[in-house]
Amino acid sequence: GIQVEQSPPDLILQEGANSTLRCNFSDSVNNLQWFHQNPWGQLINLFYIPSGTKQNGRLSATTVATERYSLLYISSSQTTDSGVYFCVPGNAGNMLTFGGGTRLMVKP
Amino acid sequence: KAGVTQTPRYLIKTRGQQVTLSCSPISGHRSVSWYQQTPGQGLQFLFEYFSETQRNKGNFPGRFSGRQFSNSRSEMNVSTLELGDSALYLCASSFEAGANVLTFGAGSRLTVL
């Protein structure tokens, strides 16, 4: 299966700071999603981004499929951004393979 | 419109019992997938249903089963519960099977004593 490496594994930010999360994956994919899981377990789909760049408010994501990596930018972080961020590349439809994610804590 | 609804949200069972979890997808969504999340194994795919048919199944024992009804609602069942089945069970729906955006429910947190 596709191997996913996310960095950093853990990140602590002061509120208002910016950050970049990186995801490297081992094979070509036609599907890549970024999810945020809040401390209560709710998984929210942030971006469906197999290639290119998308922005949604303070968040943006870029995937360079040819080089097998994706980046998630968080600007002006807020405490509500805390949680785990998962990058999930795949080819097998809705049979997603999740890695360990990046655990983010934003301090007030 | 309403999101993905999972019931119950929390439940406690004892070893050897069985449990049934329910998932109502977003209206109009026909694909339902199930995932198990544990501290040790992380998030793992259980199975996917589309039009009442199981499309894919993850690497789980036969004690884990599921089904989908004609209204796209899905249930999963775990029989002969083991301590290691304690987990957050997440359901996700999408309009179609395949490479689509998934919307997850809030999960059902199962504790096996």
mmCIF file of C-alpha atoms in Angstrom:
data_model
loop_
_atom_site.group_PDB
_atom_site.id
_atom_site.type_symbol
_atom_site.label_atom_id
_atom_site.label_comp_id
_atom_site.label_asym_id
_atom_site.label_seq_id
_atom_site.Cartn_x
_atom_site.Cartn_y
_atom_site.Cartn_z
ATOM 1 C CA GLY A 1 0.000 0.000 0.000
ATOM 2 C CA ILE A 2 0.864 3.656 -0.164
ATOM 3 C CA GLN A 3 3.233 4.820 2.551
ATOM 4 C CA VAL A 4 2.627 8.232 4.082
ATOM 5 C CA GLU A 5 5.066 10.272 6.102
ATOM 6 C CA GLN A 6 3.819 13.407 7.823
ATOM 7 C CA SER A 7 6.009 15.985 9.453
ATOM 8 C CA PRO A 8 6.336 17.176 12.034
ATOM 9 C CA PRO A 9 4.634 14.482 14.117
ATOM 10 C CA ASP A 10 3.943 16.986 16.881
ATOM 11 C CA LEU A 11 3.727 20.752 16.806
ATOM 12 C CA ILE A 12 3.053 23.347 19.469
ATOM 13 C CA LEU A 13 2.196 26.874 18.377
ATOM 14 C CA GLN A 14 1.349 30.098 20.066
ATOM 15 C CA GLU A 15 -1.973 31.508 18.948
ATOM 16 C CA GLY A 16 -1.492 33.723 15.926
ATOM 17 C CA ALA A 17 1.503 31.850 14.549
ATOM 18 C CA ASN A 18 1.699 30.341 11.087
ATOM 19 C CA SER A 19 2.706 26.778 10.277
ATOM 20 C CA THR A 20 3.294 24.379 7.419
ATOM 21 C CA LEU A 21 2.543 20.678 7.640
ATOM 22 C CA ARG A 22 4.122 18.369 5.115
ATOM 23 C CA CYS A 23 3.047 15.031 3.722
ATOM 24 C CA ASN A 24 5.253 12.787 1.585
ATOM 25 C CA PHE A 25 3.773 9.727 -0.070
ATOM 26 C CA SER A 26 5.364 6.783 -1.759
ATOM 27 C CA ASP A 27 3.355 6.248 -4.960
ATOM 28 C CA SER A 28 1.403 8.108 -7.578
ATOM 29 C CA VAL A 29 -2.129 8.817 -6.466
ATOM 30 C CA ASN A 30 -5.297 10.187 -8.001
ATOM 31 C CA ASN A 31 -6.862 11.192 -4.704
ATOM 32 C CA LEU A 32 -5.520 13.150 -1.734
ATOM 33 C CA GLN A 33 -7.468 14.551 1.169
ATOM 34 C CA TRP A 34 -6.514 16.522 4.259
ATOM 35 C CA PHE A 35 -8.552 15.938 7.400
ATOM 36 C CA HIS A 36 -8.636 17.593 10.801
ATOM 37 C CA GLN A 37 -9.668 15.537 13.806
ATOM 38 C CA ASN A 38 -10.637 17.685 16.756
ATOM 39 C CA PRO A 39 -10.004 16.639 20.359
ATOM 40 C CA TRP A 40 -13.504 15.123 20.536
ATOM 41 C CA GLY A 41 -12.818 12.791 17.624
ATOM 42 C CA GLN A 42 -14.759 14.525 14.862
ATOM 43 C CA LEU A 43 -13.022 14.197 11.503
ATOM 44 C CA ILE A 44 -13.518 17.099 9.156
ATOM 45 C CA ASN A 45 -12.514 17.040 5.523
ATOM 46 C CA LEU A 46 -10.460 20.149 4.879
ATOM 47 C CA PHE A 47 -9.379 19.705 1.290
ATOM 48 C CA TYR A 48 -9.734 17.284 -1.569
ATOM 49 C CA ILE A 49 -6.595 18.158 -3.480
ATOM 50 C CA PRO A 50 -5.018 15.552 -5.780
ATOM 51 C CA SER A 51 -3.001 18.356 -7.386
ATOM 52 C CA GLY A 52 -2.659 22.128 -7.393
ATOM 53 C CA THR A 53 -3.464 24.664 -4.714
ATOM 54 C CA LYS A 54 -6.659 25.442 -2.837
ATOM 55 C CA GLN A 55 -7.477 27.958 -0.152
ATOM 56 C CA ASN A 56 -10.225 28.063 2.426
ATOM 57 C CA GLY A 57 -9.992 30.974 4.817
ATOM 58 C CA ARG A 58 -6.866 30.708 6.926
ATOM 59 C CA LEU A 59 -6.036 27.303 5.481
ATOM 60 C CA SER A 60 -4.520 26.464 2.167
ATOM 61 C CA ALA A 61 -3.102 23.325 0.654
ATOM 62 C CA THR A 62 -0.783 22.516 -2.201
ATOM 63 C CA THR A 63 -0.169 19.123 -3.739
ATOM 64 C CA VAL A 64 2.680 18.465 -6.158
ATOM 65 C CA ALA A 65 1.657 15.070 -7.421
ATOM 66 C CA THR A 66 4.707 14.586 -9.639
ATOM 67 C CA GLU A 67 6.985 14.980 -6.612
ATOM 68 C CA ARG A 68 4.646 13.086 -4.280
ATOM 69 C CA TYR A 69 4.121 15.599 -1.552
ATOM 70 C CA SER A 70 1.454 17.867 -0.187
ATOM 71 C CA LEU A 71 1.584 20.862 2.133
ATOM 72 C CA LEU A 72 -1.020 22.297 4.454
ATOM 73 C CA TYR A 73 -0.588 25.924 5.514
ATOM 74 C CA ILE A 74 -2.268 27.263 8.613
ATOM 75 C CA SER A 75 -2.074 31.007 9.067
ATOM 76 C CA SER A 76 -2.930 33.002 12.179
ATOM 77 C CA SER A 77 -3.535 29.818 14.139
ATOM 78 C CA GLN A 78 -6.335 29.650 16.693
ATOM 79 C CA THR A 79 -6.877 27.335 19.638
ATOM 80 C CA THR A 80 -9.681 25.678 17.694
ATOM 81 C CA ASP A 81 -7.086 24.509 15.165
ATOM 82 C CA SER A 82 -5.757 22.071 17.767
ATOM 83 C CA GLY A 83 -6.107 18.404 16.983
ATOM 84 C CA VAL A 84 -4.623 15.926 14.555
ATOM 85 C CA TYR A 85 -4.153 16.618 10.868
ATOM 86 C CA PHE A 86 -4.191 13.661 8.508
ATOM 87 C CA CYS A 87 -2.979 13.610 4.947
ATOM 88 C CA VAL A 88 -4.651 10.746 3.108
ATOM 89 C CA PRO A 89 -3.492 9.936 -0.393
ATOM 90 C CA GLY A 90 -5.013 7.030 -2.239
ATOM 91 C CA ASN A 91 -6.238 5.325 -5.340
ATOM 92 C CA ALA A 92 -8.690 2.870 -3.866
ATOM 93 C CA GLY A 93 -11.796 4.963 -3.668
ATOM 94 C CA ASN A 94 -13.208 5.280 -0.216
ATOM 95 C CA MET A 95 -10.868 2.676 1.272
ATOM 96 C CA LEU A 96 -8.577 5.282 2.780
ATOM 97 C CA THR A 97 -5.302 4.547 4.532
ATOM 98 C CA PHE A 98 -4.545 6.943 7.368
ATOM 99 C CA GLY A 99 -1.057 7.473 8.729
ATOM 100 C CA GLY A 100 -0.125 8.809 12.122
ATOM 101 C CA GLY A 101 -0.896 12.426 11.301
ATOM 102 C CA THR A 102 0.493 15.627 12.785
ATOM 103 C CA ARG A 103 -0.691 16.455 16.272
ATOM 104 C CA LEU A 104 -1.081 20.216 16.671
ATOM 105 C CA MET A 105 -1.581 22.115 19.881
ATOM 106 C CA VAL A 106 -2.254 25.842 19.720
ATOM 107 C CA LYS A 107 -1.742 27.631 22.998
ATOM 108 C CA PRO A 108 -3.605 30.843 23.875
ATOM 109 C CA LYS B 1 -28.799 19.581 5.451
ATOM 110 C CA ALA B 2 -28.144 17.083 8.213
ATOM 111 C CA GLY B 3 -24.706 15.534 8.422
ATOM 112 C CA VAL B 4 -23.765 11.934 9.012
ATOM 113 C CA THR B 5 -25.520 10.650 12.125
ATOM 114 C CA GLN B 6 -24.101 7.851 14.219
ATOM 115 C CA THR B 7 -25.839 6.155 17.095
ATOM 116 C CA PRO B 8 -25.219 5.451 19.852
ATOM 117 C CA ARG B 9 -22.475 7.957 20.608
ATOM 118 C CA TYR B 10 -21.163 6.072 23.630
ATOM 119 C CA LEU B 11 -21.649 2.552 24.832
ATOM 120 C CA ILE B 12 -20.133 0.110 27.246
ATOM 121 C CA LYS B 13 -20.213 -3.651 26.729
ATOM 122 C CA THR B 14 -18.573 -6.635 28.335
ATOM 123 C CA ARG B 15 -16.419 -9.279 26.704
ATOM 124 C CA GLY B 16 -18.368 -11.845 24.762
ATOM 125 C CA GLN B 17 -21.326 -9.588 24.057
ATOM 126 C CA GLN B 18 -22.201 -8.230 20.661
ATOM 127 C CA VAL B 19 -22.870 -4.675 19.536
ATOM 128 C CA THR B 20 -24.647 -2.997 16.651
ATOM 129 C CA LEU B 21 -23.786 0.511 15.546
ATOM 130 C CA SER B 22 -25.882 2.593 13.198
ATOM 131 C CA CYS B 23 -24.982 5.198 10.610
ATOM 132 C CA SER B 24 -27.346 7.442 8.668
ATOM 133 C CA PRO B 25 -25.560 9.098 5.742
ATOM 134 C CA ILE B 26 -26.140 12.550 4.365
ATOM 135 C CA SER B 27 -29.341 12.637 2.358
ATOM 136 C CA GLY B 28 -28.589 11.568 -1.193
ATOM 137 C CA HIS B 29 -25.307 9.870 -0.338
ATOM 138 C CA ARG B 30 -25.275 6.236 -1.349
ATOM 139 C CA SER B 31 -21.854 5.123 -0.130
ATOM 140 C CA VAL B 32 -21.112 4.406 3.515
ATOM 141 C CA SER B 33 -17.694 3.480 4.868
ATOM 142 C CA TRP B 34 -16.698 2.399 8.346
ATOM 143 C CA TYR B 35 -13.410 2.980 10.140
ATOM 144 C CA GLN B 36 -12.038 1.897 13.496
ATOM 145 C CA GLN B 37 -9.722 4.161 15.477
ATOM 146 C CA THR B 38 -7.632 2.878 18.379
ATOM 147 C CA PRO B 39 -4.611 4.423 20.104
ATOM 148 C CA GLY B 40 -2.416 1.538 19.027
ATOM 149 C CA GLN B 41 -3.481 0.974 15.415
ATOM 150 C CA GLY B 42 -4.755 4.396 14.473
ATOM 151 C CA LEU B 43 -7.503 4.758 11.897
ATOM 152 C CA GLN B 44 -8.207 1.596 9.935
ATOM 153 C CA PHE B 45 -10.686 0.898 7.170
ATOM 154 C CA LEU B 46 -13.344 -1.669 8.037
ATOM 155 C CA PHE B 47 -15.678 -1.833 5.034
ATOM 156 C CA GLU B 48 -17.562 0.141 2.430
ATOM 157 C CA TYR B 49 -21.110 -0.300 1.243
ATOM 158 C CA PHE B 50 -22.736 1.053 -1.886
ATOM 159 C CA SER B 51 -26.249 0.293 -3.045
ATOM 160 C CA GLU B 52 -26.624 -2.367 -0.340
ATOM 161 C CA THR B 53 -23.505 -4.213 -1.513
ATOM 162 C CA GLN B 54 -20.192 -4.487 0.261
ATOM 163 C CA ARG B 55 -17.567 -3.094 -2.093
ATOM 164 C CA ASN B 56 -14.440 -3.421 -0.001
ATOM 165 C CA LYS B 57 -13.459 -4.946 3.299
ATOM 166 C CA GLY B 58 -10.447 -4.206 5.430
ATOM 167 C CA ASN B 59 -8.279 -6.671 7.277
ATOM 168 C CA PHE B 60 -10.587 -7.478 10.167
ATOM 169 C CA PRO B 61 -11.843 -10.831 11.467
ATOM 170 C CA GLY B 62 -15.234 -12.195 10.565
ATOM 171 C CA ARG B 63 -16.625 -10.994 13.896
ATOM 172 C CA PHE B 64 -16.935 -7.613 12.203
ATOM 173 C CA SER B 65 -19.807 -7.414 9.777
ATOM 174 C CA GLY B 66 -22.041 -4.812 8.270
ATOM 175 C CA ARG B 67 -24.937 -4.165 6.007
ATOM 176 C CA GLN B 68 -26.641 -1.370 4.174
ATOM 177 C CA PHE B 69 -30.339 -0.841 3.757
ATOM 178 C CA SER B 70 -32.260 0.428 0.746
ATOM 179 C CA ASN B 71 -32.382 3.934 2.269
ATOM 180 C CA SER B 72 -28.550 3.879 2.451
ATOM 181 C CA ARG B 73 -28.482 3.661 6.234
ATOM 182 C CA SER B 74 -25.846 1.256 7.411
ATOM 183 C CA GLU B 75 -25.214 -0.860 10.464
ATOM 184 C CA MET B 76 -22.112 -2.618 11.620
ATOM 185 C CA ASN B 77 -22.039 -5.465 14.069
ATOM 186 C CA VAL B 78 -19.254 -6.831 16.199
ATOM 187 C CA SER B 79 -19.876 -10.210 17.781
ATOM 188 C CA THR B 80 -18.063 -11.884 20.664
ATOM 189 C CA LEU B 81 -16.508 -8.630 21.794
ATOM 190 C CA GLU B 82 -12.895 -8.548 22.918
ATOM 191 C CA LEU B 83 -11.123 -5.936 24.997
ATOM 192 C CA GLY B 84 -9.207 -4.856 21.899
ATOM 193 C CA ASP B 85 -12.430 -3.887 20.164
ATOM 194 C CA SER B 86 -12.622 -0.831 22.391
ATOM 195 C CA ALA B 87 -12.355 1.989 19.909
ATOM 196 C CA LEU B 88 -13.927 4.937 18.225
ATOM 197 C CA TYR B 89 -15.948 3.692 15.258
ATOM 198 C CA LEU B 90 -16.352 6.277 12.544
ATOM 199 C CA CYS B 91 -18.766 6.195 9.684
ATOM 200 C CA ALA B 92 -18.360 8.270 6.529
ATOM 201 C CA SER B 93 -20.627 8.855 3.582
ATOM 202 C CA SER B 94 -20.120 10.039 0.035
ATOM 203 C CA PHE B 95 -22.368 10.515 -2.960
ATOM 204 C CA GLU B 96 -20.826 7.673 -4.885
ATOM 205 C CA ALA B 97 -18.350 4.915 -4.287
ATOM 206 C CA GLY B 98 -14.866 5.599 -5.493
ATOM 207 C CA ALA B 99 -12.521 8.547 -5.181
ATOM 208 C CA ASN B 100 -14.868 10.998 -3.537
ATOM 209 C CA VAL B 101 -14.822 13.402 -0.670
ATOM 210 C CA LEU B 102 -15.861 11.696 2.542
ATOM 211 C CA THR B 103 -17.961 13.281 5.247
ATOM 212 C CA PHE B 104 -17.519 11.670 8.643
ATOM 213 C CA GLY B 105 -19.922 11.323 11.501
ATOM 214 C CA ALA B 106 -19.053 12.111 15.112
ATOM 215 C CA GLY B 107 -18.359 8.466 15.865
ATOM 216 C CA SER B 108 -19.503 5.818 18.284
ATOM 217 C CA ARG B 109 -17.141 5.269 21.179
ATOM 218 C CA LEU B 110 -17.228 1.654 22.339
ATOM 219 C CA THR B 111 -15.690 0.494 25.589
ATOM 220 C CA VAL B 112 -15.400 -3.223 26.215
ATOM 221 C CA LEU B 113 -14.888 -4.272 29.830
#
